[in-house]
mmCIF file of C-alpha atoms in Angstrom:
data_model
loop_
_atom_site.group_PDB
_atom_site.id
_atom_site.type_symbol
_atom_site.label_atom_id
_atom_site.label_comp_id
_atom_site.label_asym_id
_atom_site.label_seq_id
_atom_site.Cartn_x
_atom_site.Cartn_y
_atom_site.Cartn_z
ATOM 1 C CA UNK G 6 128.342 131.712 135.843
ATOM 2 C CA UNK G 7 126.770 129.937 138.255
ATOM 3 C CA UNK G 8 125.980 132.532 140.512
ATOM 4 C CA UNK G 9 124.274 134.368 137.462
ATOM 5 C CA UNK G 10 122.196 131.338 137.150
ATOM 6 C CA UNK G 11 120.498 131.640 140.529
ATOM 7 C CA UNK G 12 119.060 135.295 139.736
ATOM 8 C CA UNK G 13 117.582 133.993 136.477
ATOM 9 C CA UNK G 14 116.402 130.262 137.661
ATOM 10 C CA UNK G 15 115.362 130.559 141.342
ATOM 11 C CA UNK G 16 112.336 132.240 140.591
ATOM 12 C CA UNK G 17 110.862 130.436 137.790
ATOM 13 C CA UNK G 18 110.837 127.346 140.235
ATOM 14 C CA UNK G 19 107.797 128.928 142.850
ATOM 15 C CA UNK G 20 106.207 130.634 139.920
ATOM 16 C CA UNK G 21 102.741 128.395 141.542
ATOM 17 C CA UNK G 22 104.095 128.721 144.844
ATOM 18 C CA UNK G 23 104.629 132.637 144.645
ATOM 19 C CA UNK G 24 101.296 133.323 142.995
ATOM 20 C CA UNK G 25 99.591 131.891 145.626
ATOM 21 C CA UNK G 26 101.521 133.489 148.492
ATOM 22 C CA UNK G 27 101.831 136.987 147.680
ATOM 23 C CA UNK G 28 98.615 137.065 145.739
ATOM 24 C CA UNK G 29 96.588 137.941 149.071
ATOM 25 C CA UNK G 30 93.960 135.717 148.558
ATOM 26 C CA UNK G 31 93.584 136.039 144.982
ATOM 27 C CA UNK G 32 96.466 134.358 143.104
ATOM 28 C CA UNK G 33 98.171 136.419 140.887
ATOM 29 C CA UNK G 34 97.591 136.601 137.280
ATOM 30 C CA UNK G 35 99.975 134.958 134.614
ATOM 31 C CA UNK G 36 100.906 138.701 133.526
ATOM 32 C CA UNK G 37 101.964 139.555 136.928
ATOM 33 C CA UNK G 38 103.979 136.064 137.550
ATOM 34 C CA UNK G 39 105.708 136.505 133.614
ATOM 35 C CA UNK G 40 106.464 140.434 135.260
ATOM 36 C CA UNK G 41 108.493 138.678 137.326
ATOM 37 C CA UNK G 42 110.842 137.794 134.744
ATOM 38 C CA UNK G 43 110.360 140.893 132.675
ATOM 39 C CA UNK G 44 111.889 142.978 135.887
ATOM 40 C CA UNK G 45 114.434 140.557 136.166
ATOM 41 C CA UNK G 46 115.879 140.580 132.817
ATOM 42 C CA UNK G 47 114.983 144.881 132.865
ATOM 43 C CA UNK G 48 117.812 144.460 135.728
ATOM 44 C CA UNK G 49 119.922 142.474 133.697
ATOM 45 C CA UNK G 50 120.098 145.145 130.863
ATOM 46 C CA UNK G 51 120.960 148.095 133.068
ATOM 47 C CA UNK G 52 123.602 146.500 134.770
ATOM 48 C CA UNK G 53 124.984 145.592 131.442
ATOM 49 C CA UNK G 54 124.261 148.741 129.835
ATOM 50 C CA UNK G 55 126.197 150.580 132.568
ATOM 51 C CA UNK G 56 129.126 148.377 133.034
ATOM 52 C CA UNK G 57 129.767 148.385 129.637
ATOM 53 C CA UNK G 58 131.657 151.315 128.709
ATOM 54 C CA UNK G 59 133.018 151.481 132.076
ATOM 55 C CA UNK G 60 134.528 147.945 132.191
ATOM 56 C CA UNK G 61 137.146 149.369 129.213
ATOM 57 C CA UNK G 62 138.229 152.203 131.464
ATOM 58 C CA UNK G 63 138.240 150.302 134.382
ATOM 59 C CA UNK G 64 138.736 146.606 134.238
ATOM 60 C CA UNK G 65 137.146 143.575 134.858
ATOM 61 C CA UNK G 66 137.879 143.460 138.894
ATOM 62 C CA UNK G 67 135.774 145.853 140.495
ATOM 63 C CA UNK G 68 132.866 144.332 138.728
ATOM 64 C CA UNK G 69 133.271 140.823 138.660
ATOM 65 C CA UNK G 70 133.407 141.436 142.789
ATOM 66 C CA UNK G 71 130.367 144.121 142.432
ATOM 67 C CA UNK G 72 128.063 141.744 140.381
ATOM 68 C CA UNK G 73 128.697 139.004 143.155
ATOM 69 C CA UNK G 74 127.697 141.478 146.105
ATOM 70 C CA UNK G 75 124.091 142.440 144.326
ATOM 71 C CA UNK G 76 123.213 139.418 143.801
ATOM 72 C CA UNK G 77 123.726 138.428 147.627
ATOM 73 C CA UNK G 78 121.905 141.229 148.525
ATOM 74 C CA UNK G 79 118.676 140.713 146.710
ATOM 75 C CA UNK G 80 118.763 137.272 147.745
ATOM 76 C CA UNK G 81 118.832 138.677 150.837
ATOM 77 C CA UNK G 82 115.933 140.810 150.101
ATOM 78 C CA UNK G 83 113.792 138.151 148.783
ATOM 79 C CA UNK G 84 114.544 136.110 151.939
ATOM 80 C CA UNK G 85 112.784 139.110 153.706
ATOM 81 C CA UNK G 86 109.814 139.227 151.129
ATOM 82 C CA UNK G 87 106.395 140.116 152.576
ATOM 83 C CA UNK G 88 104.357 141.398 148.952
ATOM 84 C CA UNK G 89 104.558 141.660 145.636
ATOM 85 C CA UNK G 90 106.307 144.557 144.995
ATOM 86 C CA UNK G 91 109.456 144.030 147.187
ATOM 87 C CA UNK G 92 109.637 140.749 145.320
ATOM 88 C CA UNK G 93 110.019 142.610 142.357
ATOM 89 C CA UNK G 94 112.602 144.836 144.171
ATOM 90 C CA UNK G 95 114.473 142.182 145.043
ATOM 91 C CA UNK G 96 114.131 140.578 141.569
ATOM 92 C CA UNK G 97 115.570 143.747 139.934
ATOM 93 C CA UNK G 98 118.435 143.911 142.646
ATOM 94 C CA UNK G 99 119.701 140.708 141.630
ATOM 95 C CA UNK G 100 119.328 141.133 137.966
ATOM 96 C CA UNK G 101 121.360 144.091 138.141
ATOM 97 C CA UNK G 102 124.102 141.869 139.691
ATOM 98 C CA UNK G 103 123.523 139.119 137.091
ATOM 99 C CA UNK G 104 123.540 141.930 134.355
ATOM 100 C CA UNK G 105 126.945 143.223 135.503
ATOM 101 C CA UNK G 106 128.597 139.675 135.577
ATOM 102 C CA UNK G 107 126.545 138.845 132.308
ATOM 103 C CA UNK G 108 128.338 141.342 130.782
ATOM 104 C CA UNK G 109 132.465 141.313 132.491
ATOM 105 C CA UNK G 110 132.668 137.326 132.568
ATOM 106 C CA UNK G 111 132.609 137.122 128.814
ATOM 107 C CA UNK G 112 135.445 139.499 127.380
ATOM 108 C CA UNK G 113 137.077 138.287 130.295
ATOM 109 C CA UNK G 114 136.949 134.612 129.200
ATOM 110 C CA UNK G 115 137.712 135.710 125.327
ATOM 111 C CA UNK G 116 140.544 137.858 126.448
ATOM 112 C CA UNK G 117 142.203 134.795 128.324
ATOM 113 C CA UNK G 118 141.673 132.626 125.389
ATOM 114 C CA UNK G 119 143.056 135.095 122.490
ATOM 115 C CA UNK G 120 143.720 132.614 119.368
ATOM 116 C CA UNK G 121 142.178 129.985 120.062
ATOM 117 C CA UNK G 122 138.684 128.685 119.072
ATOM 118 C CA UNK G 123 136.035 131.630 120.498
ATOM 119 C CA UNK G 124 133.228 129.153 120.086
ATOM 120 C CA UNK G 125 134.451 126.525 122.457
ATOM 121 C CA UNK G 126 135.835 129.053 124.903
ATOM 122 C CA UNK G 127 132.508 130.891 124.915
ATOM 123 C CA UNK G 128 129.973 128.029 124.977
ATOM 124 C CA UNK G 129 132.450 126.357 127.468
ATOM 125 C CA UNK G 130 131.727 129.413 130.129
ATOM 126 C CA UNK G 131 127.840 129.812 129.407
ATOM 127 C CA UNK G 132 128.108 125.898 130.360
ATOM 128 C CA UNK G 133 128.104 126.498 133.755
ATOM 129 C CA UNK G 134 125.343 128.980 133.419
ATOM 130 C CA UNK G 135 123.522 125.736 132.970
ATOM 131 C CA UNK G 136 125.350 124.039 135.514
ATOM 132 C CA UNK G 137 124.280 126.713 138.111
ATOM 133 C CA UNK G 138 120.776 126.440 136.855
ATOM 134 C CA UNK G 139 120.495 122.812 137.488
ATOM 135 C CA UNK G 140 122.250 123.260 140.689
ATOM 136 C CA UNK G 141 119.496 125.904 141.278
ATOM 137 C CA UNK G 142 116.653 123.936 140.213
ATOM 138 C CA UNK G 143 117.591 120.512 141.730
ATOM 139 C CA UNK G 144 117.717 122.699 144.985
ATOM 140 C CA UNK G 145 113.903 123.803 144.270
ATOM 141 C CA UNK G 146 112.536 120.743 143.522
ATOM 142 C CA UNK G 147 114.304 119.299 146.660
ATOM 143 C CA UNK G 148 112.719 122.156 148.623
ATOM 144 C CA UNK G 149 108.892 121.590 146.912
ATOM 145 C CA UNK G 150 109.284 117.944 147.387
ATOM 146 C CA UNK G 151 109.856 118.508 151.364
ATOM 147 C CA UNK G 152 108.028 121.986 151.702
ATOM 148 C CA UNK G 153 110.861 124.103 151.909
ATOM 149 C CA UNK G 154 110.101 127.661 151.229
ATOM 150 C CA UNK G 155 111.542 129.835 148.449
ATOM 151 C CA UNK G 156 112.446 132.448 151.328
ATOM 152 C CA UNK G 157 114.240 129.842 153.172
ATOM 153 C CA UNK G 158 116.408 128.419 149.785
ATOM 154 C CA UNK G 159 117.265 132.050 148.922
ATOM 155 C CA UNK G 160 119.588 132.202 152.050
ATOM 156 C CA UNK G 161 120.374 128.064 151.516
ATOM 157 C CA UNK G 162 121.716 129.895 148.068
ATOM 158 C CA UNK G 163 123.635 133.104 149.296
ATOM 159 C CA UNK G 164 127.151 131.508 150.304
ATOM 160 C CA UNK G 165 127.556 130.948 146.547
ATOM 161 C CA UNK G 166 127.971 134.805 145.487
ATOM 162 C CA UNK G 167 129.604 135.888 148.624
ATOM 163 C CA UNK G 168 132.349 133.365 148.347
ATOM 164 C CA UNK G 169 132.506 134.149 143.998
ATOM 165 C CA UNK G 170 132.626 137.906 145.192
ATOM 166 C CA UNK G 171 135.426 137.442 147.716
ATOM 167 C CA UNK G 172 138.107 135.095 145.363
ATOM 168 C CA UNK G 173 137.272 137.542 142.679
ATOM 169 C CA UNK G 174 138.695 139.755 144.872
ATOM 170 C CA UNK G 175 142.378 138.350 144.732
ATOM 171 C CA UNK G 176 142.222 137.213 141.230
ATOM 172 C CA UNK G 177 144.854 138.612 138.167
ATOM 173 C CA UNK G 178 142.909 140.296 135.994
ATOM 174 C CA UNK G 179 143.358 140.437 132.179
ATOM 175 C CA UNK G 180 143.328 143.424 129.911
ATOM 176 C CA UNK G 181 140.117 143.699 127.780
ATOM 177 C CA UNK G 182 141.657 145.121 125.269
ATOM 178 C CA UNK G 183 144.868 143.389 123.261
ATOM 179 C CA UNK G 184 147.741 145.192 123.523
ATOM 180 C CA UNK G 185 148.863 147.789 121.064
ATOM 181 C CA UNK G 186 145.587 148.358 119.468
ATOM 182 C CA UNK G 187 142.907 150.217 119.647
ATOM 183 C CA UNK G 188 139.012 149.355 121.003
ATOM 184 C CA UNK G 189 136.740 149.867 117.873
ATOM 185 C CA UNK G 190 134.179 152.374 118.546
ATOM 186 C CA UNK G 191 131.101 151.976 119.444
ATOM 187 C CA UNK G 192 129.856 154.015 116.457
ATOM 188 C CA UNK G 193 131.822 152.276 113.986
ATOM 189 C CA UNK G 194 130.239 149.214 115.617
ATOM 190 C CA UNK G 195 126.907 150.533 114.661
ATOM 191 C CA UNK G 196 127.331 151.002 111.206
ATOM 192 C CA UNK G 197 127.899 147.746 110.100
ATOM 193 C CA UNK G 198 125.211 146.222 108.854
ATOM 194 C CA UNK G 199 126.888 142.649 109.741
ATOM 195 C CA UNK G 200 126.862 143.919 114.103
ATOM 196 C CA UNK G 201 123.436 144.758 113.681
ATOM 197 C CA UNK G 202 122.523 141.409 112.269
ATOM 198 C CA UNK G 203 124.192 139.788 115.391
ATOM 199 C CA UNK G 204 122.590 142.156 117.853
ATOM 200 C CA UNK G 205 119.549 140.912 116.302
ATOM 201 C CA UNK G 206 120.258 137.284 116.224
ATOM 202 C CA UNK G 207 121.193 137.227 120.261
ATOM 203 C CA UNK G 208 117.825 138.980 120.961
ATOM 204 C CA UNK G 209 115.833 136.373 119.206
ATOM 205 C CA UNK G 210 118.489 133.679 120.879
ATOM 206 C CA UNK G 211 117.530 135.035 124.786
ATOM 207 C CA UNK G 212 114.136 135.361 123.898
ATOM 208 C CA UNK G 213 114.122 131.716 122.400
ATOM 209 C CA UNK G 214 115.739 130.313 125.683
ATOM 210 C CA UNK G 215 114.085 132.260 128.084
ATOM 211 C CA UNK G 216 110.893 132.023 126.581
ATOM 212 C CA UNK G 217 110.903 128.059 127.410
ATOM 213 C CA UNK G 218 112.946 128.300 130.510
ATOM 214 C CA UNK G 219 111.093 130.578 132.240
ATOM 215 C CA UNK G 220 107.957 129.206 132.014
ATOM 216 C CA UNK G 221 108.643 125.603 131.989
ATOM 217 C CA UNK G 222 107.736 125.179 135.313
ATOM 218 C CA UNK G 223 104.352 126.246 135.581
ATOM 219 C CA UNK G 224 103.550 124.917 132.129
ATOM 220 C CA UNK G 225 104.501 121.665 133.048
ATOM 221 C CA UNK G 226 102.553 121.633 136.196
ATOM 222 C CA UNK G 227 99.370 123.541 135.050
ATOM 223 C CA UNK G 228 98.700 122.874 131.224
ATOM 224 C CA UNK G 229 100.281 119.078 131.499
ATOM 225 C CA UNK G 230 99.056 118.130 135.138
ATOM 226 C CA UNK G 231 103.163 116.859 136.793
ATOM 227 C CA UNK G 232 103.296 117.736 140.261
ATOM 228 C CA UNK G 233 105.562 120.961 141.212
ATOM 229 C CA UNK G 234 108.046 118.907 142.068
ATOM 230 C CA UNK G 235 107.954 116.699 138.855
ATOM 231 C CA UNK G 236 107.423 120.157 136.555
ATOM 232 C CA UNK G 237 110.497 121.258 138.017
ATOM 233 C CA UNK G 238 112.699 117.978 136.973
ATOM 234 C CA UNK G 239 111.148 118.920 133.763
ATOM 235 C CA UNK G 240 113.083 122.220 133.960
ATOM 236 C CA UNK G 241 116.220 120.617 135.389
ATOM 237 C CA UNK G 242 116.033 118.505 132.473
ATOM 238 C CA UNK G 243 116.083 121.293 130.352
ATOM 239 C CA UNK G 244 118.994 122.885 132.175
ATOM 240 C CA UNK G 245 120.740 119.387 131.764
ATOM 241 C CA UNK G 246 120.261 119.417 128.319
ATOM 242 C CA UNK G 247 121.154 122.647 127.475
ATOM 243 C CA UNK G 248 125.030 121.933 129.428
ATOM 244 C CA UNK G 249 125.064 119.257 127.277
ATOM 245 C CA UNK G 250 124.593 121.010 124.147
ATOM 246 C CA UNK G 251 126.846 123.436 125.003
ATOM 247 C CA UNK G 252 129.906 121.567 126.343
ATOM 248 C CA UNK G 253 129.837 119.087 123.425
ATOM 249 C CA UNK G 254 130.053 122.417 121.034
ATOM 250 C CA UNK G 255 134.150 122.059 121.976
ATOM 251 C CA UNK G 256 134.326 118.299 121.128
ATOM 252 C CA UNK G 257 133.181 119.094 117.726
ATOM 253 C CA UNK G 258 135.433 119.231 114.310
ATOM 254 C CA UNK G 259 136.862 122.694 113.296
ATOM 255 C CA UNK G 260 135.381 121.987 109.853
ATOM 256 C CA UNK G 261 131.407 123.002 111.355
ATOM 257 C CA UNK G 262 130.883 126.404 111.312
ATOM 258 C CA UNK G 263 129.260 128.631 113.758
ATOM 259 C CA UNK G 264 126.071 129.990 111.243
ATOM 260 C CA UNK G 265 125.467 127.068 109.521
ATOM 261 C CA UNK G 266 124.971 125.071 112.915
ATOM 262 C CA UNK G 267 123.073 127.870 114.840
ATOM 263 C CA UNK G 268 120.924 127.741 111.448
ATOM 264 C CA UNK G 269 120.274 124.018 112.155
ATOM 265 C CA UNK G 270 119.893 124.440 115.846
ATOM 266 C CA UNK G 271 117.377 126.655 115.184
ATOM 267 C CA UNK G 272 114.977 124.776 112.480
ATOM 268 C CA UNK G 273 115.330 121.643 114.882
ATOM 269 C CA UNK G 274 113.872 124.517 117.641
ATOM 270 C CA UNK G 275 111.273 125.983 115.806
ATOM 271 C CA UNK G 276 109.658 122.180 115.240
ATOM 272 C CA UNK G 277 110.223 121.158 118.999
ATOM 273 C CA UNK G 278 108.275 124.211 120.157
ATOM 274 C CA UNK G 279 104.601 123.048 118.255
ATOM 275 C CA UNK G 280 105.356 119.601 119.528
ATOM 276 C CA UNK G 281 105.726 121.304 123.355
ATOM 277 C CA UNK G 282 102.680 123.376 123.167
ATOM 278 C CA UNK G 283 100.626 121.015 121.824
ATOM 279 C CA UNK G 284 101.049 117.196 121.417
ATOM 280 C CA UNK G 285 98.352 115.241 123.225
ATOM 281 C CA UNK G 286 100.482 113.023 125.154
ATOM 282 C CA UNK G 287 101.816 114.696 127.925
ATOM 283 C CA UNK G 288 105.374 112.608 128.054
ATOM 284 C CA UNK G 289 106.063 113.765 124.207
ATOM 285 C CA UNK G 290 105.199 117.503 125.341
ATOM 286 C CA UNK G 291 107.503 117.597 128.076
ATOM 287 C CA UNK G 292 110.307 115.957 125.869
ATOM 288 C CA UNK G 293 109.761 118.399 123.371
ATOM 289 C CA UNK G 294 110.465 121.357 126.019
ATOM 290 C CA UNK G 295 113.584 119.382 127.445
ATOM 291 C CA UNK G 296 115.075 119.053 123.800
ATOM 292 C CA UNK G 297 114.794 122.553 122.995
ATOM 293 C CA UNK G 298 117.129 123.182 125.913
ATOM 294 C CA UNK G 299 119.503 121.119 123.914
ATOM 295 C CA UNK G 300 118.463 122.956 120.534
ATOM 296 C CA UNK G 301 118.803 126.362 121.417
ATOM 297 C CA UNK G 302 121.832 126.147 123.609
ATOM 298 C CA UNK G 303 124.245 127.205 121.466
ATOM 299 C CA UNK G 304 122.514 130.539 120.155
ATOM 300 C CA UNK G 305 123.460 132.883 122.057
ATOM 301 C CA UNK G 306 127.107 132.019 123.156
ATOM 302 C CA UNK G 307 128.242 131.071 118.973
ATOM 303 C CA UNK G 308 126.212 134.482 118.426
ATOM 304 C CA UNK G 309 128.867 135.991 120.943
ATOM 305 C CA UNK G 310 131.731 134.260 119.156
ATOM 306 C CA UNK G 311 130.854 135.185 115.710
ATOM 307 C CA UNK G 312 130.892 138.990 116.938
ATOM 308 C CA UNK G 313 134.399 138.231 119.014
ATOM 309 C CA UNK G 314 135.767 136.574 115.635
ATOM 310 C CA UNK G 315 134.756 139.567 113.744
ATOM 311 C CA UNK G 316 135.474 142.221 115.483
ATOM 312 C CA UNK G 317 138.301 140.828 117.803
ATOM 313 C CA UNK G 318 138.900 144.871 119.262
ATOM 314 C CA UNK G 319 135.017 145.863 120.069
ATOM 315 C CA UNK G 320 136.215 145.640 123.723
ATOM 316 C CA UNK G 321 133.507 145.388 126.485
ATOM 317 C CA UNK G 322 131.243 147.826 124.852
ATOM 318 C CA UNK G 323 130.919 145.432 122.400
ATOM 319 C CA UNK G 324 129.833 142.452 124.860
ATOM 320 C CA UNK G 325 127.782 145.096 126.599
ATOM 321 C CA UNK G 326 125.554 145.831 123.502
ATOM 322 C CA UNK G 327 124.847 141.910 122.360
ATOM 323 C CA UNK G 328 124.260 141.002 126.189
ATOM 324 C CA UNK G 329 121.673 143.932 126.342
ATOM 325 C CA UNK G 330 119.895 142.578 123.485
ATOM 326 C CA UNK G 331 119.898 139.036 124.642
ATOM 327 C CA UNK G 332 118.259 139.910 127.135
ATOM 328 C CA UNK G 333 115.877 142.545 126.118
ATOM 329 C CA UNK G 334 114.947 139.031 124.388
ATOM 330 C CA UNK G 335 114.474 137.653 128.342
ATOM 331 C CA UNK G 336 112.507 140.836 128.960
ATOM 332 C CA UNK G 337 110.529 140.502 125.823
ATOM 333 C CA UNK G 338 109.307 136.811 125.617
ATOM 334 C CA UNK G 339 108.372 135.702 129.293
ATOM 335 C CA UNK G 340 106.049 138.514 129.201
ATOM 336 C CA UNK G 341 104.465 137.921 125.509
ATOM 337 C CA UNK G 342 104.040 134.267 126.828
ATOM 338 C CA UNK G 343 102.196 135.291 129.572
ATOM 339 C CA UNK G 344 100.565 137.956 127.819
ATOM 340 C CA UNK G 345 99.016 135.762 125.338
ATOM 341 C CA UNK G 346 98.428 132.781 128.185
ATOM 342 C CA UNK G 347 95.785 134.987 129.812
ATOM 343 C CA UNK G 348 93.656 135.355 126.811
ATOM 344 C CA UNK G 349 94.166 131.848 124.869
ATOM 345 C CA UNK G 350 95.983 129.861 127.917
ATOM 346 C CA UNK G 351 99.712 129.031 128.162
ATOM 347 C CA UNK G 352 99.878 126.294 124.969
ATOM 348 C CA UNK G 353 99.354 129.066 122.864
ATOM 349 C CA UNK G 354 101.286 131.290 125.206
ATOM 350 C CA UNK G 355 103.880 128.822 124.736
ATOM 351 C CA UNK G 356 103.648 128.227 120.611
ATOM 352 C CA UNK G 357 103.819 132.221 120.303
ATOM 353 C CA UNK G 358 107.374 131.892 121.089
ATOM 354 C CA UNK G 359 108.345 129.360 118.178
ATOM 355 C CA UNK G 360 108.599 132.795 116.198
ATOM 356 C CA UNK G 361 112.116 133.427 117.776
ATOM 357 C CA UNK G 362 113.892 130.533 116.376
ATOM 358 C CA UNK G 363 111.610 131.009 112.679
ATOM 359 C CA UNK G 364 112.812 135.004 112.248
ATOM 360 C CA UNK G 365 116.289 133.962 113.371
ATOM 361 C CA UNK G 366 116.652 131.432 110.669
ATOM 362 C CA UNK G 367 116.364 134.585 108.371
ATOM 363 C CA UNK G 368 118.282 136.896 109.974
ATOM 364 C CA UNK G 369 121.215 133.953 110.237
ATOM 365 C CA UNK G 370 121.100 133.465 106.553
ATOM 366 C CA UNK G 371 121.496 137.516 105.954
ATOM 367 C CA UNK G 372 124.315 137.134 107.681
ATOM 368 C CA UNK G 373 126.144 134.834 105.537
ATOM 369 C CA UNK G 374 125.223 136.393 102.890
ATOM 370 C CA UNK G 375 126.820 139.366 104.259
ATOM 371 C CA UNK G 376 130.068 137.154 105.401
ATOM 372 C CA UNK G 377 130.480 135.867 102.209
ATOM 373 C CA UNK G 378 130.129 138.739 99.991
ATOM 374 C CA UNK G 379 132.798 140.932 102.153
ATOM 375 C CA UNK G 380 135.167 137.756 101.789
ATOM 376 C CA UNK G 381 134.882 138.301 97.984
ATOM 377 C CA UNK G 382 135.182 142.490 97.975
ATOM 378 C CA UNK G 383 138.120 142.261 100.345
ATOM 379 C CA UNK G 384 141.015 141.009 97.970
ATOM 380 C CA UNK G 385 139.795 143.711 95.180
ATOM 381 C CA UNK G 386 139.865 146.307 97.672
ATOM 382 C CA UNK G 387 143.211 145.524 98.626
ATOM 383 C CA UNK G 388 144.314 145.570 94.870
#
């Protein structure tokens, strides 16, 4: 998960620098910068969708090793980047590798923790994505502070996916499907209204998280007036808050249910986005941006946990479908924020992401009604 975090968080730290370095006299537009994130997440979705059905047949090892290998290749290409198209190519390659890891690691952890709290286990797994983001952002902040280029930092971070990939080569892997039980077919899952709503929910969760995370350094610098390395530290604060939120889930009492918890977090996030976007006090604005990391931290992994609890035999393919939709949210929202920013400014671009937690509230309420209805009907059907 830390290797995956490099893929997603390295370039956002350097957006304003990349705009100047690769603009060939004219800085890259906000839409072009947003396109970098979109291409990364297109690679992620491609890696997820290709890996999911194959992982149920071939197991996890080849994909855990291959995902790290592609991230290493993407970082190497990034180091040698000479123009904008080459940068997009490097982002895509690393994105495919990140997508493979994003897909395979959740079912591995879910298989290792059968019979335990999936909400706690998957939030713990995804907290290490945040820890990886902290390492990447801190390294980026220090690079900006001391004048080290983003190309050199890509080379400096290269050992992590290489070492992790080698380590996975020797690890025993659990079966992704519980022995003696058949996997639920994809067609069967897609006919379930509850599962379709989990797909909508994770799309909105990914859009909420990445919509803020991708643009926070540029927003703190360009709209709030912070120095580049200070703006990168705001991104670091966001990742710290997300780490605290995901690790904190492990210590919540078992009486706290997943859907009510997510509803509270969505409401808080919907309040924080307008404060972050329009507060005249830049300290309050950046604090609201950071707190979105805390309130939005549980949305993605807890949606995965809800799906696993409901469909324990969904297999890697189920994780692939959910991961793909979550990352489609990551494709959609950074581009939308950039497109809106080109016309009305970055404050309004960031504010447009408020729609995501608001729509997620409606989806979660519908899911809760379906869950309650099923519980009432099942005893009657058994009679």
